[in-house]
PDB file of N, CA, C and O in Angstrom:
ATOM      1  N   MET A   1      -0.242  -1.019  17.198  1.00 50.00           N
ATOM      2  CA  MET A   1      -1.108  -0.583  15.967  1.00 50.00           C
ATOM      3  C   MET A   1      -2.278  -1.332  15.904  1.00 50.00           C
ATOM      4  O   MET A   1      -2.583  -2.419  15.343  1.00 50.00           O
ATOM      5  N   GLY A   2      -3.180  -0.303  16.347  1.00 79.00           N
ATOM      6  CA  GLY A   2      -4.849  -0.892  16.673  1.00 79.00           C
ATOM      7  C   GLY A   2      -5.728  -0.400  15.560  1.00 79.00           C
ATOM      8  O   GLY A   2      -7.016  -0.698  15.439  1.00 79.00           O
ATOM      9  N   ASP A   3      -4.916   0.550  14.283  1.00 93.00           N
ATOM     10  CA  ASP A   3      -5.421   1.451  13.651  1.00 93.00           C
ATOM     11  C   ASP A   3      -6.039   0.391  12.411  1.00 93.00           C
ATOM     12  O   ASP A   3      -5.475  -0.557  12.230  1.00 93.00           O
ATOM     13  N   ARG A   4      -6.875   1.026  11.849  1.00 97.00           N
ATOM     14  CA  ARG A   4      -7.460   0.302  10.827  1.00 97.00           C
ATOM     15  C   ARG A   4      -7.066   1.027   9.591  1.00 97.00           C
ATOM     16  O   ARG A   4      -7.175   2.561   9.520  1.00 97.00           O
ATOM     17  N   TRP A   5      -6.299   0.621   8.273  1.00 98.00           N
ATOM     18  CA  TRP A   5      -6.086   1.586   7.165  1.00 98.00           C
ATOM     19  C   TRP A   5      -6.830   1.411   5.843  1.00 98.00           C
ATOM     20  O   TRP A   5      -7.339   0.097   5.803  1.00 98.00           O
ATOM     21  N   HIS A   6      -6.999   2.282   5.119  1.00 98.00           N
ATOM     22  CA  HIS A   6      -7.341   2.524   3.558  1.00 98.00           C
ATOM     23  C   HIS A   6      -5.951   2.736   2.742  1.00 98.00           C
ATOM     24  O   HIS A   6      -5.371   3.206   3.041  1.00 98.00           O
ATOM     25  N   VAL A   7      -6.080   1.787   2.019  1.00 98.00           N
ATOM     26  CA  VAL A   7      -4.780   1.573   1.170  1.00 98.00           C
ATOM     27  C   VAL A   7      -5.282   1.471  -0.411  1.00 98.00           C
ATOM     28  O   VAL A   7      -6.219   0.790  -0.888  1.00 98.00           O
ATOM     29  N   GLU A   8      -4.327   2.266  -0.877  1.00 97.00           N
ATOM     30  CA  GLU A   8      -4.689   2.688  -2.598  1.00 97.00           C
ATOM     31  C   GLU A   8      -3.725   2.413  -3.147  1.00 97.00           C
ATOM     32  O   GLU A   8      -1.945   2.781  -2.837  1.00 97.00           O
ATOM     33  N   VAL A   9      -3.325   1.957  -4.364  1.00 97.00           N
ATOM     34  CA  VAL A   9      -2.562   2.473  -5.424  1.00 97.00           C
ATOM     35  C   VAL A   9      -2.496   2.951  -6.770  1.00 97.00           C
ATOM     36  O   VAL A   9      -3.375   2.673  -7.144  1.00 97.00           O
ATOM     37  N   ASP A  10      -1.839   3.813  -6.937  1.00 97.00           N
ATOM     38  CA  ASP A  10      -1.900   4.919  -7.995  1.00 97.00           C
ATOM     39  C   ASP A  10      -1.537   4.237  -9.421  1.00 97.00           C
ATOM     40  O   ASP A  10      -0.554   3.809  -9.181  1.00 97.00           O
ATOM     41  N   ARG A  11      -2.327   3.530 -10.007  1.00 93.00           N
ATOM     42  CA  ARG A  11      -2.009   2.682 -11.183  1.00 93.00           C
ATOM     43  C   ARG A  11      -1.595   3.474 -12.175  1.00 93.00           C
ATOM     44  O   ARG A  11      -0.790   2.861 -13.213  1.00 93.00           O
ATOM     45  N   GLY A  12      -1.385   4.650 -12.492  1.00 94.00           N
ATOM     46  CA  GLY A  12      -0.871   5.439 -13.140  1.00 94.00           C
ATOM     47  C   GLY A  12       0.188   5.756 -13.015  1.00 94.00           C
ATOM     48  O   GLY A  12       1.274   6.361 -13.517  1.00 94.00           O
ATOM     49  N   VAL A  13       0.809   5.410 -11.764  1.00 96.00           N
ATOM     50  CA  VAL A  13       1.988   5.682 -11.303  1.00 96.00           C
ATOM     51  C   VAL A  13       2.908   4.420 -11.200  1.00 96.00           C
ATOM     52  O   VAL A  13       3.975   4.171 -11.491  1.00 96.00           O
ATOM     53  N   CYS A  14       2.121   3.234 -11.023  1.00 97.00           N
ATOM     54  CA  CYS A  14       2.901   1.811 -10.580  1.00 97.00           C
ATOM     55  C   CYS A  14       3.503   1.437 -11.816  1.00 97.00           C
ATOM     56  O   CYS A  14       3.035   1.205 -12.838  1.00 97.00           O
ATOM     57  N   ILE A  15       4.609   0.485 -11.746  1.00 97.00           N
ATOM     58  CA  ILE A  15       5.862   0.262 -13.098  1.00 97.00           C
ATOM     59  C   ILE A  15       5.773  -1.330 -12.687  1.00 97.00           C
ATOM     60  O   ILE A  15       6.274  -1.799 -13.112  1.00 97.00           O
ATOM     61  N   GLY A  16       4.667  -1.732 -11.537  1.00 96.00           N
ATOM     62  CA  GLY A  16       4.991  -3.418 -11.750  1.00 96.00           C
ATOM     63  C   GLY A  16       5.817  -3.845 -11.218  1.00 96.00           C
ATOM     64  O   GLY A  16       6.357  -5.358 -11.541  1.00 96.00           O
ATOM     65  N   SER A  17       7.185  -3.434 -10.403  1.00 96.00           N
ATOM     66  CA  SER A  17       8.159  -3.994 -10.002  1.00 96.00           C
ATOM     67  C   SER A  17       8.183  -5.125  -8.714  1.00 96.00           C
ATOM     68  O   SER A  17       8.912  -5.841  -8.925  1.00 96.00           O
ATOM     69  N   GLY A  18       6.736  -4.994  -8.546  1.00 96.00           N
ATOM     70  CA  GLY A  18       6.633  -6.267  -7.201  1.00 96.00           C
ATOM     71  C   GLY A  18       6.925  -5.911  -6.292  1.00 96.00           C
ATOM     72  O   GLY A  18       6.827  -6.998  -5.259  1.00 96.00           O
ATOM     73  N   MET A  19       7.793  -5.093  -5.828  1.00 97.00           N
ATOM     74  CA  MET A  19       8.410  -5.039  -4.606  1.00 97.00           C
ATOM     75  C   MET A  19       7.275  -5.101  -3.400  1.00 97.00           C
ATOM     76  O   MET A  19       7.617  -5.406  -1.963  1.00 97.00           O
ATOM     77  N   CYS A  20       6.038  -4.513  -3.610  1.00 97.00           N
ATOM     78  CA  CYS A  20       4.872  -4.498  -2.636  1.00 97.00           C
ATOM     79  C   CYS A  20       4.727  -5.976  -2.685  1.00 97.00           C
ATOM     80  O   CYS A  20       4.415  -6.355  -1.176  1.00 97.00           O
ATOM     81  N   VAL A  21       4.680  -6.650  -3.553  1.00 97.00           N
ATOM     82  CA  VAL A  21       4.038  -8.290  -3.178  1.00 97.00           C
ATOM     83  C   VAL A  21       5.362  -9.029  -2.471  1.00 97.00           C
ATOM     84  O   VAL A  21       5.193  -9.963  -1.684  1.00 97.00           O
ATOM     85  N   ASN A  22       6.517  -8.620  -2.335  1.00 97.00           N
ATOM     86  CA  ASN A  22       7.528  -9.394  -2.212  1.00 97.00           C
ATOM     87  C   ASN A  22       7.808  -9.190  -0.653  1.00 97.00           C
ATOM     88  O   ASN A  22       7.513  -9.829   0.186  1.00 97.00           O
ATOM     89  N   HIS A  23       7.265  -7.845  -0.226  1.00 97.00           N
ATOM     90  CA  HIS A  23       7.260  -7.279   1.067  1.00 97.00           C
ATOM     91  C   HIS A  23       6.041  -7.820   2.051  1.00 97.00           C
ATOM     92  O   HIS A  23       5.901  -8.142   3.420  1.00 97.00           O
ATOM     93  N   ALA A  24       4.981  -7.751   1.050  1.00 98.00           N
ATOM     94  CA  ALA A  24       3.405  -8.106   1.696  1.00 98.00           C
ATOM     95  C   ALA A  24       2.777  -8.887   0.550  1.00 98.00           C
ATOM     96  O   ALA A  24       1.623  -7.951   0.016  1.00 98.00           O
ATOM     97  N   PRO A  25       2.965 -10.089   0.518  1.00 97.00           N
ATOM     98  CA  PRO A  25       2.201 -10.850  -0.607  1.00 97.00           C
ATOM     99  C   PRO A  25       0.540 -11.182   0.218  1.00 97.00           C
ATOM    100  O   PRO A  25      -0.102 -10.990  -0.594  1.00 97.00           O
ATOM    101  N   GLU A  26       0.515 -11.098   1.420  1.00 97.00           N
ATOM    102  CA  GLU A  26      -0.893 -11.043   1.867  1.00 97.00           C
ATOM    103  C   GLU A  26      -1.756  -9.543   1.651  1.00 97.00           C
ATOM    104  O   GLU A  26      -2.977  -9.511   1.649  1.00 97.00           O
ATOM    105  N   GLY A  27      -1.147  -8.418   1.085  1.00 97.00           N
ATOM    106  CA  GLY A  27      -1.839  -7.017   1.107  1.00 97.00           C
ATOM    107  C   GLY A  27      -1.777  -6.911  -0.428  1.00 97.00           C
ATOM    108  O   GLY A  27      -2.610  -5.865  -0.641  1.00 97.00           O
ATOM    109  N   PHE A  28      -0.758  -7.340  -1.204  1.00 98.00           N
ATOM    110  CA  PHE A  28      -0.790  -6.676  -2.488  1.00 98.00           C
ATOM    111  C   PHE A  28      -0.889  -7.917  -3.757  1.00 98.00           C
ATOM    112  O   PHE A  28       0.127  -8.802  -3.569  1.00 98.00           O
ATOM    113  N   ALA A  29      -1.090  -7.821  -4.924  1.00 97.00           N
ATOM    114  CA  ALA A  29      -1.078  -8.792  -5.783  1.00 97.00           C
ATOM    115  C   ALA A  29      -1.092  -7.974  -6.703  1.00 97.00           C
ATOM    116  O   ALA A  29      -0.883  -6.994  -7.051  1.00 97.00           O
ATOM    117  N   LEU A  30      -0.438  -8.666  -8.095  1.00 96.00           N
ATOM    118  CA  LEU A  30      -0.151  -7.982  -9.653  1.00 96.00           C
ATOM    119  C   LEU A  30      -1.097  -8.563 -10.481  1.00 96.00           C
ATOM    120  O   LEU A  30      -1.528 -10.018 -10.516  1.00 96.00           O
ATOM    121  N   ASP A  31      -1.560  -7.727 -11.152  1.00 95.00           N
ATOM    122  CA  ASP A  31      -2.948  -8.215 -12.128  1.00 95.00           C
ATOM    123  C   ASP A  31      -2.146  -8.886 -13.469  1.00 95.00           C
ATOM    124  O   ASP A  31      -0.956  -8.901 -13.529  1.00 95.00           O
ATOM    125  N   SER A  32      -2.973  -9.253 -14.336  1.00 94.00           N
ATOM    126  CA  SER A  32      -2.010  -9.582 -15.645  1.00 94.00           C
ATOM    127  C   SER A  32      -1.408  -8.550 -16.732  1.00 94.00           C
ATOM    128  O   SER A  32      -0.380  -8.719 -17.269  1.00 94.00           O
ATOM    129  N   ALA A  33      -1.750  -7.559 -15.781  1.00 93.00           N
ATOM    130  CA  ALA A  33      -1.105  -6.080 -16.980  1.00 93.00           C
ATOM    131  C   ALA A  33      -0.019  -5.915 -15.604  1.00 93.00           C
ATOM    132  O   ALA A  33       0.660  -4.616 -16.207  1.00 93.00           O
ATOM    133  N   ARG A  34       0.348  -6.550 -15.173  1.00 93.00           N
ATOM    134  CA  ARG A  34       1.680  -6.577 -14.071  1.00 93.00           C
ATOM    135  C   ARG A  34       1.344  -5.003 -13.254  1.00 93.00           C
ATOM    136  O   ARG A  34       2.603  -4.364 -12.793  1.00 93.00           O
ATOM    137  N   GLN A  35       0.225  -4.651 -12.892  1.00 95.00           N
ATOM    138  CA  GLN A  35      -0.124  -3.493 -12.109  1.00 95.00           C
ATOM    139  C   GLN A  35      -0.689  -3.995 -10.793  1.00 95.00           C
ATOM    140  O   GLN A  35      -1.249  -4.615 -10.645  1.00 95.00           O
ATOM    141  N   SER A  36      -0.346  -3.215  -9.454  1.00 97.00           N
ATOM    142  CA  SER A  36      -0.408  -3.558  -8.409  1.00 97.00           C
ATOM    143  C   SER A  36      -1.947  -3.119  -7.881  1.00 97.00           C
ATOM    144  O   SER A  36      -2.250  -2.421  -8.904  1.00 97.00           O
ATOM    145  N   HIS A  37      -2.478  -3.780  -7.084  1.00 96.00           N
ATOM    146  CA  HIS A  37      -3.673  -3.488  -6.251  1.00 96.00           C
ATOM    147  C   HIS A  37      -3.543  -4.377  -5.074  1.00 96.00           C
ATOM    148  O   HIS A  37      -3.034  -5.254  -4.477  1.00 96.00           O
ATOM    149  N   PRO A  38      -4.407  -3.490  -4.185  1.00 97.00           N
ATOM    150  CA  PRO A  38      -4.440  -4.079  -2.917  1.00 97.00           C
ATOM    151  C   PRO A  38      -5.430  -5.348  -2.504  1.00 97.00           C
ATOM    152  O   PRO A  38      -6.413  -5.084  -3.696  1.00 97.00           O
ATOM    153  N   ARG A  39      -5.019  -5.831  -1.799  1.00 97.00           N
ATOM    154  CA  ARG A  39      -6.240  -7.211  -1.801  1.00 97.00           C
ATOM    155  C   ARG A  39      -7.300  -7.053  -1.469  1.00 97.00           C
ATOM    156  O   ARG A  39      -8.462  -7.525  -1.190  1.00 97.00           O
ATOM    157  N   ALA A  40      -7.076  -6.214  -0.510  1.00 96.00           N
ATOM    158  CA  ALA A  40      -8.419  -5.434   0.219  1.00 96.00           C
ATOM    159  C   ALA A  40      -7.956  -3.631   0.840  1.00 96.00           C
ATOM    160  O   ALA A  40      -6.838  -3.591   1.084  1.00 96.00           O
ATOM    161  N   ALA A  41      -8.850  -3.015   0.272  1.00 93.00           N
ATOM    162  CA  ALA A  41      -8.940  -1.840   0.359  1.00 93.00           C
ATOM    163  C   ALA A  41      -8.973  -1.123   1.490  1.00 93.00           C
ATOM    164  O   ALA A  41      -8.174  -0.372   2.036  1.00 93.00           O
ATOM    165  N   GLU A  42      -9.372  -2.138   2.812  1.00 97.00           N
ATOM    166  CA  GLU A  42      -9.230  -1.882   4.025  1.00 97.00           C
ATOM    167  C   GLU A  42      -8.508  -2.941   4.720  1.00 97.00           C
ATOM    168  O   GLU A  42      -8.806  -4.241   4.743  1.00 97.00           O
ATOM    169  N   THR A  43      -7.338  -2.695   5.881  1.00 97.00           N
ATOM    170  CA  THR A  43      -6.613  -3.733   6.339  1.00 97.00           C
ATOM    171  C   THR A  43      -6.465  -3.008   7.756  1.00 97.00           C
ATOM    172  O   THR A  43      -6.243  -1.852   7.876  1.00 97.00           O
ATOM    173  N   ASP A  44      -6.294  -4.160   8.353  1.00 97.00           N
ATOM    174  CA  ASP A  44      -5.854  -3.777   9.972  1.00 97.00           C
ATOM    175  C   ASP A  44      -4.288  -3.078   9.673  1.00 97.00           C
ATOM    176  O   ASP A  44      -3.590  -3.616   8.957  1.00 97.00           O
ATOM    177  N   ALA A  45      -3.490  -2.173  10.266  1.00 96.00           N
ATOM    178  CA  ALA A  45      -2.360  -1.593  10.284  1.00 96.00           C
ATOM    179  C   ALA A  45      -1.408  -2.812  10.965  1.00 96.00           C
ATOM    180  O   ALA A  45      -1.452  -3.550  11.649  1.00 96.00           O
ATOM    181  N   ASN A  46      -0.680  -2.743   9.739  1.00 96.00           N
ATOM    182  CA  ASN A  46       0.467  -4.011   9.902  1.00 96.00           C
ATOM    183  C   ASN A  46       1.656  -3.366   9.200  1.00 96.00           C
ATOM    184  O   ASN A  46       1.655  -2.837   8.070  1.00 96.00           O
ATOM    185  N   GLU A  47       2.906  -3.781   9.761  1.00 97.00           N
ATOM    186  CA  GLU A  47       4.160  -3.663   9.134  1.00 97.00           C
ATOM    187  C   GLU A  47       4.607  -3.995   8.093  1.00 97.00           C
ATOM    188  O   GLU A  47       5.102  -3.357   7.217  1.00 97.00           O
ATOM    189  N   PRO A  48       4.188  -5.344   7.137  1.00 97.00           N
ATOM    190  CA  PRO A  48       4.322  -5.829   6.402  1.00 97.00           C
ATOM    191  C   PRO A  48       3.897  -4.697   5.020  1.00 97.00           C
ATOM    192  O   PRO A  48       4.089  -4.406   3.723  1.00 97.00           O
ATOM    193  N   VAL A  49       2.696  -3.894   5.100  1.00 98.00           N
ATOM    194  CA  VAL A  49       1.970  -2.997   4.264  1.00 98.00           C
ATOM    195  C   VAL A  49       2.911  -2.072   4.523  1.00 98.00           C
ATOM    196  O   VAL A  49       3.017  -1.427   3.281  1.00 98.00           O
ATOM    197  N   LEU A  50       3.155  -1.351   5.380  1.00 97.00           N
ATOM    198  CA  LEU A  50       3.661  -0.254   5.591  1.00 97.00           C
ATOM    199  C   LEU A  50       5.314  -0.086   4.737  1.00 97.00           C
ATOM    200  O   LEU A  50       5.827   0.408   4.365  1.00 97.00           O
ATOM    201  N   THR A  51       5.624  -1.502   4.952  1.00 98.00           N
ATOM    202  CA  THR A  51       7.132  -1.581   4.496  1.00 98.00           C
ATOM    203  C   THR A  51       6.899  -1.826   3.229  1.00 98.00           C
ATOM    204  O   THR A  51       8.007  -0.926   2.013  1.00 98.00           O
ATOM    205  N   ALA A  52       5.730  -2.466   2.455  1.00 98.00           N
ATOM    206  CA  ALA A  52       5.447  -2.289   0.719  1.00 98.00           C
ATOM    207  C   ALA A  52       5.547  -0.959   0.428  1.00 98.00           C
ATOM    208  O   ALA A  52       6.079  -0.116  -0.774  1.00 98.00           O
ATOM    209  N   ALA A  53       5.016  -0.204   1.031  1.00 98.00           N
ATOM    210  CA  ALA A  53       4.566   1.369   0.710  1.00 98.00           C
ATOM    211  C   ALA A  53       5.957   1.910   0.809  1.00 98.00           C
ATOM    212  O   ALA A  53       6.027   2.737  -0.379  1.00 98.00           O
ATOM    213  N   GLU A  54       6.582   1.960   1.852  1.00 97.00           N
ATOM    214  CA  GLU A  54       7.992   2.365   1.904  1.00 97.00           C
ATOM    215  C   GLU A  54       8.466   2.510   0.968  1.00 97.00           C
ATOM    216  O   GLU A  54       9.947   2.919   0.255  1.00 97.00           O
ATOM    217  N   GLY A  55       8.670   1.090   0.390  1.00 96.00           N
ATOM    218  CA  GLY A  55       9.664   0.317  -0.345  1.00 96.00           C
ATOM    219  C   GLY A  55       9.539   0.606  -1.852  1.00 96.00           C
ATOM    220  O   GLY A  55      10.232  -0.250  -2.937  1.00 96.00           O
ATOM    221  N   CYS A  56       8.298   0.867  -2.281  1.00 97.00           N
ATOM    222  CA  CYS A  56       7.689   1.227  -3.562  1.00 97.00           C
ATOM    223  C   CYS A  56       8.906   2.051  -4.499  1.00 97.00           C
ATOM    224  O   CYS A  56       8.714   3.514  -4.046  1.00 97.00           O
ATOM    225  N   PRO A  57       9.476   2.044  -5.121  1.00 97.00           N
ATOM    226  CA  PRO A  57      10.384   2.357  -6.108  1.00 97.00           C
ATOM    227  C   PRO A  57       9.775   3.684  -6.528  1.00 97.00           C
ATOM    228  O   PRO A  57      10.426   5.009  -6.761  1.00 97.00           O
ATOM    229  N   VAL A  58       8.154   3.567  -6.801  1.00 97.00           N
ATOM    230  CA  VAL A  58       7.980   5.014  -7.878  1.00 97.00           C
ATOM    231  C   VAL A  58       6.727   5.801  -6.148  1.00 97.00           C
ATOM    232  O   VAL A  58       6.116   6.429  -6.930  1.00 97.00           O
ATOM    233  N   GLU A  59       6.680   5.288  -4.962  1.00 96.00           N
ATOM    234  CA  GLU A  59       5.483   5.545  -4.209  1.00 96.00           C
ATOM    235  C   GLU A  59       4.323   5.614  -4.703  1.00 96.00           C
ATOM    236  O   GLU A  59       3.707   6.586  -4.704  1.00 96.00           O
ATOM    237  N   ALA A  60       3.764   4.772  -5.668  1.00 97.00           N
ATOM    238  CA  ALA A  60       2.424   4.392  -5.849  1.00 97.00           C
ATOM    239  C   ALA A  60       1.717   4.018  -4.970  1.00 97.00           C
ATOM    240  O   ALA A  60       0.466   4.086  -5.145  1.00 97.00           O
ATOM    241  N   ILE A  61       2.093   3.479  -3.615  1.00 98.00           N
ATOM    242  CA  ILE A  61       0.927   3.240  -2.946  1.00 98.00           C
ATOM    243  C   ILE A  61       0.753   4.191  -1.621  1.00 98.00           C
ATOM    244  O   ILE A  61       1.581   4.873  -0.889  1.00 98.00           O
ATOM    245  N   ALA A  62      -0.671   4.435  -1.325  1.00 98.00           N
ATOM    246  CA  ALA A  62      -0.993   5.330  -0.329  1.00 98.00           C
ATOM    247  C   ALA A  62      -1.919   4.929   0.908  1.00 98.00           C
ATOM    248  O   ALA A  62      -2.464   4.011   0.624  1.00 98.00           O
ATOM    249  N   ILE A  63      -1.217   5.121   2.217  1.00 98.00           N
ATOM    250  CA  ILE A  63      -2.101   4.352   3.166  1.00 98.00           C
ATOM    251  C   ILE A  63      -2.741   5.380   4.016  1.00 98.00           C
ATOM    252  O   ILE A  63      -1.667   6.932   4.391  1.00 98.00           O
ATOM    253  N   THR A  64      -3.978   5.818   4.536  1.00 97.00           N
ATOM    254  CA  THR A  64      -4.486   6.953   5.401  1.00 97.00           C
ATOM    255  C   THR A  64      -5.411   6.016   6.098  1.00 97.00           C
ATOM    256  O   THR A  64      -5.830   4.978   6.417  1.00 97.00           O
ATOM    257  N   LEU A  65      -5.358   6.546   7.665  1.00 97.00           N
ATOM    258  CA  LEU A  65      -6.069   6.074   8.342  1.00 97.00           C
ATOM    259  C   LEU A  65      -7.814   5.899   8.395  1.00 97.00           C
ATOM    260  O   LEU A  65      -8.286   7.234   7.853  1.00 97.00           O
ATOM    261  N   LEU A  66      -8.601   4.652   8.296  1.00 96.00           N
ATOM    262  CA  LEU A  66      -9.829   4.668   8.103  1.00 96.00           C
ATOM    263  C   LEU A  66     -10.423   5.797   9.170  1.00 96.00           C
ATOM    264  O   LEU A  66     -10.434   6.091  10.251  1.00 96.00           O
ATOM    265  N   GLY A  67     -11.385   6.101   8.911  1.00 92.00           N
ATOM    266  CA  GLY A  67     -12.252   7.602   9.394  1.00 92.00           C
ATOM    267  C   GLY A  67     -11.570   8.761   9.382  1.00 92.00           C
ATOM    268  O   GLY A  67     -12.294  10.042   8.610  1.00 92.00           O
ATOM    269  N   SER A  68     -10.349   9.057   9.698  1.00 94.00           N
ATOM    270  CA  SER A  68      -9.837  10.599   9.745  1.00 94.00           C
ATOM    271  C   SER A  68      -9.500  10.948   8.253  1.00 94.00           C
ATOM    272  O   SER A  68      -8.935  11.896   8.142  1.00 94.00           O
ATOM    273  N   GLY A  69      -9.089  10.067   7.409  1.00 94.00           N
ATOM    274  CA  GLY A  69      -8.554  10.218   6.141  1.00 94.00           C
ATOM    275  C   GLY A  69      -7.169  10.393   6.369  1.00 94.00           C
ATOM    276  O   GLY A  69      -6.021  10.926   5.547  1.00 94.00           O
ATOM    277  N   GLU A  70      -6.172  10.902   7.842  1.00 96.00           N
ATOM    278  CA  GLU A  70      -4.788  10.849   7.927  1.00 96.00           C
ATOM    279  C   GLU A  70      -3.906  10.223   7.268  1.00 96.00           C
ATOM    280  O   GLU A  70      -4.058   9.291   7.146  1.00 96.00           O
ATOM    281  N   ALA A  71      -3.142  10.782   6.614  1.00 97.00           N
ATOM    282  CA  ALA A  71      -1.698  10.411   5.703  1.00 97.00           C
ATOM    283  C   ALA A  71      -1.291   9.342   6.903  1.00 97.00           C
ATOM    284  O   ALA A  71      -0.393   9.609   7.898  1.00 97.00           O
ATOM    285  N   VAL A  72      -0.930   8.133   6.749  1.00 96.00           N
ATOM    286  CA  VAL A  72       0.009   7.220   7.398  1.00 96.00           C
ATOM    287  C   VAL A  72       1.434   7.016   6.641  1.00 96.00           C
ATOM    288  O   VAL A  72       2.184   7.273   7.098  1.00 96.00           O
ATOM    289  N   PHE A  73       1.384   6.956   4.648  1.00 97.00           N
ATOM    290  CA  PHE A  73       2.233   7.224   4.169  1.00 97.00           C
ATOM    291  C   PHE A  73       1.765   7.584   2.713  1.00 97.00           C
ATOM    292  O   PHE A  73       0.919   6.918   2.212  1.00 97.00           O
ATOM    293  N   PRO A  74       2.395   8.341   1.725  1.00 95.00           N
ATOM    294  CA  PRO A  74       3.160   9.046   2.492  1.00 95.00           C
ATOM    295  C   PRO A  74       3.020  10.058   3.306  1.00 95.00           C
ATOM    296  O   PRO A  74       2.003  10.404   3.234  1.00 95.00           O
ATOM    297  N   PRO A  75       4.279  10.279   4.249  1.00 87.00           N
ATOM    298  CA  PRO A  75       3.726  11.567   5.186  1.00 87.00           C
ATOM    299  C   PRO A  75       3.394  12.911   4.585  1.00 87.00           C
ATOM    300  O   PRO A  75       3.895  12.970   3.730  1.00 87.00           O
ATOM    301  N   GLU A  76       2.756  13.387   5.412  1.00 81.00           N
ATOM    302  CA  GLU A  76       1.969  15.120   4.922  1.00 81.00           C
ATOM    303  C   GLU A  76       3.665  15.923   5.425  1.00 81.00           C
ATOM    304  O   GLU A  76       4.069  15.315   6.328  1.00 81.00           O
ATOM    305  N   ASP A  77       4.261  16.905   4.374  1.00 71.00           N
ATOM    306  CA  ASP A  77       4.954  17.415   4.886  1.00 71.00           C
ATOM    307  C   ASP A  77       4.021  18.620   6.028  1.00 71.00           C
ATOM    308  O   ASP A  77       3.348  19.053   6.006  1.00 71.00           O
TER     309      ASP A  77
END
């Protein structure tokens, strides 16, 4: 995985479960309102951040390839 990703959390959907922080503490944090946010909007592609997105119970995390905007997660239909 040599790609760079753009990571976003839809705070209108996030329920603050903390699963993302559990899977990727270096990638996500919860604020005082228990809403998730990426620690950095851009990151190297990495398995913990992808696992966090896949494990989000409300699919609030979106990952796209930097440059092309191609969806990494959730995958396009």
